[in-house]
């Protein structure tokens, strides 16, 4: 685990103002990923997986969405570019008169800009996340205590995001660990290569997205007069109206998390029946493009540094994993609560 990060208390107790919310409460676990050096024994983003040496590494055999003008890069090219850019940021922070680009950096960037040849064969999947049940609460099969999430770092037909694979296993059964898993020769976007991060899990209270509230309760939440008893000083810096305040700062946490409520925004809520048994699937893991944004500043961890140093590797709005889903959205994975190893559902919101 990384350093401890904690969410500030909400501006006020919204369930005290709207008691009908109390039965709808759920617990989510904010993961607070921060750059680190995870091992196979850590819960992490983009870290090495506890993968049996004798088990084949998964590949994607599906056709990939290729664009004629698109330049693809190797994972190592992306890693080098990130570190060069971070070094340049730090150099200029310490000395504004320092060169913006060194000759070595320029040589690297010119080479990387050219890109790599397109690859049409099976693509080894990239590790995205590893979650140990001892660290993070999430639904899992009774014989498993470890969840591993991998994805293909390319868009696919009708899916403008990576396609995920879930692997459930018992950590105790892995005695001989694969030490050099294959990597894709190229990836479609630098934003599909997770930066290694460790977690600081924290349980938080969540309520439904406004679009999932019962109609009468939603109308009450959006009724300005119902908020008259709340001191405007408690929320006026966070929102222009009660609906915005509830959506961005009171109902569900942004960022990487397990459990909790689904975040809706691109679409209205849709049914998510399990493809195998029809049971309504529940949120498992939210893969987020940022931990906060301009409208959700109350969720910024209390320990978040306010010093002028550039954020690690150019991260913005808490995007320490350097993952970006469809231009700033979330990829939310839902699983069947009756049997988590049934096929899962992906939802971009």
C-alpha positions as CSV (number, residue, x, y, z in Angstrom):
1,X,0.0,0.0,0.0
2,X,1.0,3.6,-0.6
3,X,0.8,6.5,1.9
4,X,-2.6,7.0,3.5
5,X,-5.0,9.3,1.7
6,X,-8.4,10.3,3.3
7,X,-11.5,12.0,1.9
8,X,-12.6,15.2,3.6
9,X,-16.0,15.0,5.4
10,X,-18.9,15.9,3.1
11,X,-20.0,19.6,3.4
12,X,-23.0,18.3,5.3
13,X,-25.0,15.1,5.9
14,X,-27.4,15.0,3.0
15,X,-29.2,12.0,4.4
16,X,-30.2,14.1,7.4
17,X,-31.8,16.6,5.0
18,X,-33.4,13.8,2.9
19,X,-34.1,10.8,5.2
20,X,-35.4,8.8,2.2
21,X,-31.7,8.5,1.1
22,X,-30.7,6.5,4.1
23,X,-32.0,3.1,2.9
24,X,-30.2,3.7,-0.4
25,X,-26.7,4.1,1.1
26,X,-23.9,1.9,-0.2
27,X,-20.2,1.6,0.8
28,X,-17.6,2.3,-1.9
29,X,-13.8,1.9,-1.6
30,X,-11.8,4.7,-3.0
31,X,-8.4,3.4,-4.1
32,X,-6.4,6.6,-4.3
33,X,-3.7,5.2,-6.7
34,X,-0.4,7.0,-6.4
35,X,2.9,6.3,-8.3
36,X,5.0,3.6,-6.7
37,X,6.9,0.4,-7.3
38,X,4.4,-2.5,-6.8
39,X,5.5,-6.1,-6.6
40,X,3.4,-9.2,-7.5
41,X,2.3,-9.3,-3.8
42,X,0.7,-5.8,-3.9
43,X,-2.6,-4.5,-4.9
44,X,-1.8,-2.1,-7.7
45,X,-2.5,-0.4,-11.0
46,X,-0.1,-1.3,-13.8
47,X,2.1,-3.4,-11.6
48,X,3.3,-7.0,-12.1
49,X,0.7,-9.7,-11.6
50,X,0.9,-12.8,-9.4
51,X,0.7,-15.0,-12.5
52,X,1.5,-18.8,-12.5
53,X,4.6,-19.6,-14.6
54,X,2.8,-22.5,-16.2
55,X,-0.3,-20.6,-17.2
56,X,-0.5,-19.2,-20.7
57,X,-0.6,-15.4,-20.9
58,X,-3.9,-14.1,-22.4
59,X,-3.9,-12.5,-25.9
60,X,-6.4,-10.6,-27.9
61,X,-7.2,-12.2,-31.3
62,X,-10.0,-9.8,-32.3
63,X,-9.6,-7.3,-35.2
64,X,-8.4,-3.9,-34.0
65,X,-9.8,-0.5,-35.0
66,X,-7.0,0.9,-37.2
67,X,-7.0,4.5,-38.4
68,X,-4.9,5.4,-41.4
69,X,-3.4,8.4,-39.8
70,X,-2.7,6.8,-36.5
71,X,0.8,6.4,-35.1
72,X,1.4,3.5,-32.7
73,X,4.2,3.2,-30.2
74,X,5.8,0.5,-28.2
75,X,5.2,0.5,-24.4
76,X,8.9,1.2,-23.8
77,X,8.7,4.3,-26.1
78,X,5.8,5.6,-24.0
79,X,7.6,5.0,-20.7
80,X,10.7,6.8,-22.0
81,X,8.7,9.8,-23.3
82,X,6.9,10.1,-19.9
83,X,10.1,10.2,-18.0
84,X,11.7,12.6,-20.3
85,X,8.7,15.0,-20.0
86,X,8.7,14.7,-16.2
87,X,12.5,15.4,-16.1
88,X,12.0,18.5,-18.3
89,X,9.2,19.7,-16.0
90,X,11.3,19.3,-12.9
91,X,14.4,20.9,-14.5
92,X,12.4,24.0,-15.4
93,X,10.8,24.2,-12.0
94,X,14.2,24.2,-10.3
95,X,15.7,26.6,-12.9
96,X,13.5,28.6,-15.2
97,X,16.6,29.4,-17.2
98,X,17.4,25.8,-17.9
99,X,17.0,24.4,-21.4
100,X,13.5,23.2,-22.2
101,X,14.8,20.2,-24.1
102,X,18.2,18.5,-23.8
103,X,19.9,17.1,-26.9
104,X,19.2,13.6,-25.7
105,X,15.6,14.3,-25.0
106,X,15.2,15.8,-28.5
107,X,16.8,12.8,-30.1
108,X,14.4,10.5,-28.1
109,X,11.3,12.5,-29.1
110,X,12.2,12.7,-32.7
111,X,12.6,9.0,-32.9
112,X,9.4,8.3,-30.9
113,X,7.4,10.7,-33.0
114,X,7.9,8.5,-36.1
115,X,6.1,5.6,-34.4
116,X,6.3,1.9,-34.9
117,X,4.9,-0.4,-37.7
118,X,1.4,-1.6,-37.2
119,X,1.0,-5.1,-35.8
120,X,-1.7,-7.4,-37.0
121,X,-1.1,-10.5,-34.9
122,X,-2.5,-11.5,-31.5
123,X,-1.8,-8.8,-28.9
124,X,-0.6,-9.8,-25.4
125,X,-2.9,-8.2,-22.8
126,X,-1.6,-5.5,-20.5
127,X,-2.0,-5.7,-16.7
128,X,-4.3,-3.0,-15.6
129,X,-5.1,-3.7,-11.9
130,X,-4.5,-6.4,-9.3
131,X,-6.7,-6.4,-6.2
132,X,-6.1,-8.6,-3.1
133,X,-9.2,-9.2,-1.0
134,X,-7.1,-8.6,2.1
135,X,-6.6,-5.0,1.0
136,X,-9.8,-4.0,-0.9
137,X,-13.5,-5.0,-0.5
138,X,-15.0,-6.4,-3.7
139,X,-17.3,-9.3,-4.7
140,X,-15.4,-12.4,-5.6
141,X,-16.0,-16.1,-6.0
142,X,-15.8,-18.2,-2.8
143,X,-12.6,-19.9,-3.8
144,X,-10.8,-16.7,-4.8
145,X,-9.1,-13.9,-3.0
146,X,-7.4,-12.1,-5.9
147,X,-8.7,-10.3,-8.9
148,X,-6.6,-9.5,-11.9
149,X,-7.7,-7.1,-14.6
150,X,-6.0,-7.0,-18.0
151,X,-6.9,-5.3,-21.2
152,X,-6.1,-5.1,-24.9
153,X,-4.6,-1.7,-25.5
154,X,-6.5,-1.1,-28.7
155,X,-10.1,0.1,-29.5
156,X,-12.3,-2.5,-31.1
157,X,-15.3,-2.3,-33.4
158,X,-18.1,-0.4,-31.7
159,X,-16.0,-0.1,-28.5
160,X,-13.9,3.1,-28.4
161,X,-12.0,1.8,-25.3
162,X,-9.9,-1.2,-24.4
163,X,-11.6,-4.5,-23.8
164,X,-11.0,-6.0,-20.4
165,X,-10.4,-9.5,-19.1
166,X,-11.0,-10.5,-15.5
167,X,-9.0,-13.3,-13.8
168,X,-10.0,-14.7,-10.4
169,X,-7.6,-16.8,-8.5
170,X,-6.5,-18.0,-5.0
171,X,-3.2,-16.3,-4.3
172,X,-2.0,-19.3,-2.2
173,X,-2.1,-21.6,-5.2
174,X,0.5,-19.6,-7.1
175,X,3.9,-20.9,-6.0
176,X,6.0,-20.4,-9.2
177,X,5.5,-16.9,-10.6
178,X,5.9,-15.8,-14.2
179,X,8.7,-13.2,-14.1
180,X,8.7,-11.9,-17.7
181,X,5.2,-11.8,-19.2
182,X,5.0,-10.8,-22.8
183,X,4.1,-7.2,-23.8
184,X,2.3,-5.9,-26.8
185,X,4.8,-4.8,-29.6
186,X,2.7,-1.7,-30.0
187,X,-0.2,0.0,-28.3
188,X,-2.9,2.3,-29.8
189,X,-2.6,5.1,-27.3
190,X,-0.2,6.1,-24.6
191,X,-3.3,6.5,-22.4
192,X,-3.9,2.8,-22.5
193,X,-0.6,2.0,-20.7
194,X,-1.1,2.3,-16.9
195,X,1.6,4.0,-14.9
196,X,2.5,1.7,-11.9
197,X,0.7,2.8,-8.8
198,X,0.0,1.6,-5.3
199,X,-3.3,2.0,-3.5
200,X,-4.5,3.7,-0.4
201,X,-8.0,2.1,0.0
202,X,-10.6,4.1,1.9
203,X,-14.2,3.2,2.5
204,X,-16.7,6.0,1.8
205,X,-20.5,6.4,2.0
206,X,-22.3,6.8,-1.4
207,X,-25.8,7.5,-2.6
208,X,-27.4,7.0,-6.0
209,X,-26.8,9.2,-9.0
210,X,-29.7,11.7,-9.4
211,X,-30.9,9.7,-12.4
212,X,-31.3,6.6,-10.3
213,X,-33.3,8.3,-7.5
214,X,-37.0,7.6,-7.2
215,X,-38.9,10.4,-9.1
216,X,-40.3,12.0,-6.0
217,X,-37.0,12.1,-4.2
218,X,-35.2,13.4,-7.2
219,X,-37.6,16.3,-7.4
220,X,-37.0,17.1,-3.8
221,X,-33.3,17.1,-4.2
222,X,-33.6,19.5,-7.1
223,X,-36.0,21.8,-5.2
224,X,-34.0,24.8,-4.1
225,X,-36.4,25.5,-1.2
226,X,-35.7,22.1,0.4
227,X,-32.1,23.3,1.0
228,X,-33.0,26.5,2.7
229,X,-32.0,25.2,6.1
230,X,-28.4,24.6,5.0
231,X,-26.0,27.5,5.5
232,X,-24.9,28.5,2.0
233,X,-21.4,28.9,3.2
234,X,-21.3,25.1,3.5
235,X,-21.8,24.6,-0.3
236,X,-21.9,27.8,-2.2
237,X,-18.2,27.4,-3.2
238,X,-18.9,24.0,-4.7
239,X,-22.0,24.4,-6.9
240,X,-24.4,26.7,-8.6
241,X,-27.5,24.7,-7.7
242,X,-28.5,21.9,-5.3
243,X,-28.7,19.3,-8.2
244,X,-25.1,20.1,-9.1
245,X,-24.0,20.0,-5.5
246,X,-25.6,16.6,-4.9
247,X,-24.2,15.1,-8.2
248,X,-20.6,16.3,-7.9
249,X,-20.0,16.4,-4.1
250,X,-22.5,14.4,-2.2
251,X,-23.7,11.2,-4.0
252,X,-20.8,9.1,-5.3
253,X,-17.0,9.5,-5.2
254,X,-15.0,10.2,-8.3
255,X,-11.9,8.3,-9.2
256,X,-10.7,4.7,-9.0
257,X,-13.0,2.7,-6.6
258,X,-14.6,-0.6,-6.0
259,X,-18.3,-1.1,-5.2
260,X,-20.5,1.9,-4.5
261,X,-23.0,3.3,-7.0
262,X,-22.7,3.6,-10.7
263,X,-21.8,7.0,-12.1
264,X,-24.1,8.0,-15.0
265,X,-23.5,10.9,-17.3
266,X,-23.1,9.9,-21.0
267,X,-26.4,8.0,-20.8
268,X,-29.4,7.5,-18.6
269,X,-29.3,4.4,-16.4
270,X,-29.7,1.1,-18.3
271,X,-30.4,-2.4,-17.1
272,X,-27.3,-4.6,-16.6
273,X,-28.5,-8.2,-16.5
274,X,-25.9,-10.9,-16.2
275,X,-25.4,-12.4,-19.7
276,X,-25.4,-15.9,-18.1
277,X,-28.1,-15.9,-15.4
278,X,-30.0,-12.6,-15.7
279,X,-29.2,-11.3,-12.2
280,X,-28.7,-7.5,-12.1
281,X,-24.9,-6.9,-12.1
282,X,-23.4,-4.5,-9.6
283,X,-20.3,-2.2,-9.7
284,X,-17.0,-4.0,-9.3
285,X,-14.3,-1.6,-10.3
286,X,-14.2,1.9,-11.7
287,X,-11.2,2.6,-13.9
288,X,-11.1,6.4,-13.9
289,X,-9.5,9.1,-16.0
290,X,-9.1,11.4,-13.0
291,X,-9.6,11.4,-9.2
292,X,-11.3,14.8,-9.3
293,X,-12.2,17.6,-11.6
294,X,-13.2,21.3,-11.4
295,X,-16.6,20.5,-10.0
296,X,-15.7,17.8,-7.5
297,X,-13.0,19.5,-5.5
298,X,-14.4,18.5,-2.1
299,X,-13.3,14.9,-2.9
300,X,-9.6,15.9,-3.1
301,X,-7.7,13.9,-0.4
302,X,-6.8,15.9,2.7
303,X,-3.2,14.8,2.3
304,X,-2.9,15.9,-1.3
305,X,0.2,18.1,-1.4
306,X,-0.2,21.8,-2.4
307,X,3.4,22.5,-3.2
308,X,4.4,24.0,-6.5
309,X,6.2,20.9,-7.8
310,X,4.8,19.5,-11.0
311,X,2.6,16.4,-10.5
312,X,4.3,13.1,-11.1
313,X,4.8,12.4,-14.8
314,X,2.6,15.3,-15.8
315,X,-0.5,13.9,-14.0
316,X,-3.5,16.4,-14.0
317,X,-6.6,16.3,-11.8
318,X,-5.3,13.4,-9.9
319,X,-4.8,11.2,-13.0
320,X,-1.8,9.5,-11.5
321,X,-2.3,6.3,-13.5
322,X,-2.1,8.2,-16.8
323,X,-5.0,6.3,-18.1
324,X,-7.6,8.2,-20.2
325,X,-10.9,6.6,-21.2
326,X,-12.6,8.1,-24.2
327,X,-11.4,11.6,-23.5
328,X,-11.9,11.8,-19.7
329,X,-14.6,9.3,-18.8
330,X,-14.7,6.2,-16.6
331,X,-14.7,2.5,-17.6
332,X,-16.9,0.9,-15.0
333,X,-16.8,-2.9,-14.7
334,X,-19.9,-4.6,-13.3
335,X,-20.2,-8.2,-12.1
336,X,-22.9,-10.7,-11.2
337,X,-23.4,-10.8,-7.4
338,X,-24.7,-14.3,-7.7
339,X,-21.5,-15.6,-9.3
340,X,-18.8,-13.0,-10.0
341,X,-17.0,-15.3,-12.4
342,X,-20.0,-15.0,-14.8
343,X,-19.3,-12.7,-17.8
344,X,-18.9,-9.1,-16.7
345,X,-20.3,-5.9,-18.2
346,X,-18.3,-2.8,-19.3
347,X,-19.8,0.6,-19.1
348,X,-18.3,3.9,-20.2
349,X,-19.7,7.0,-18.4
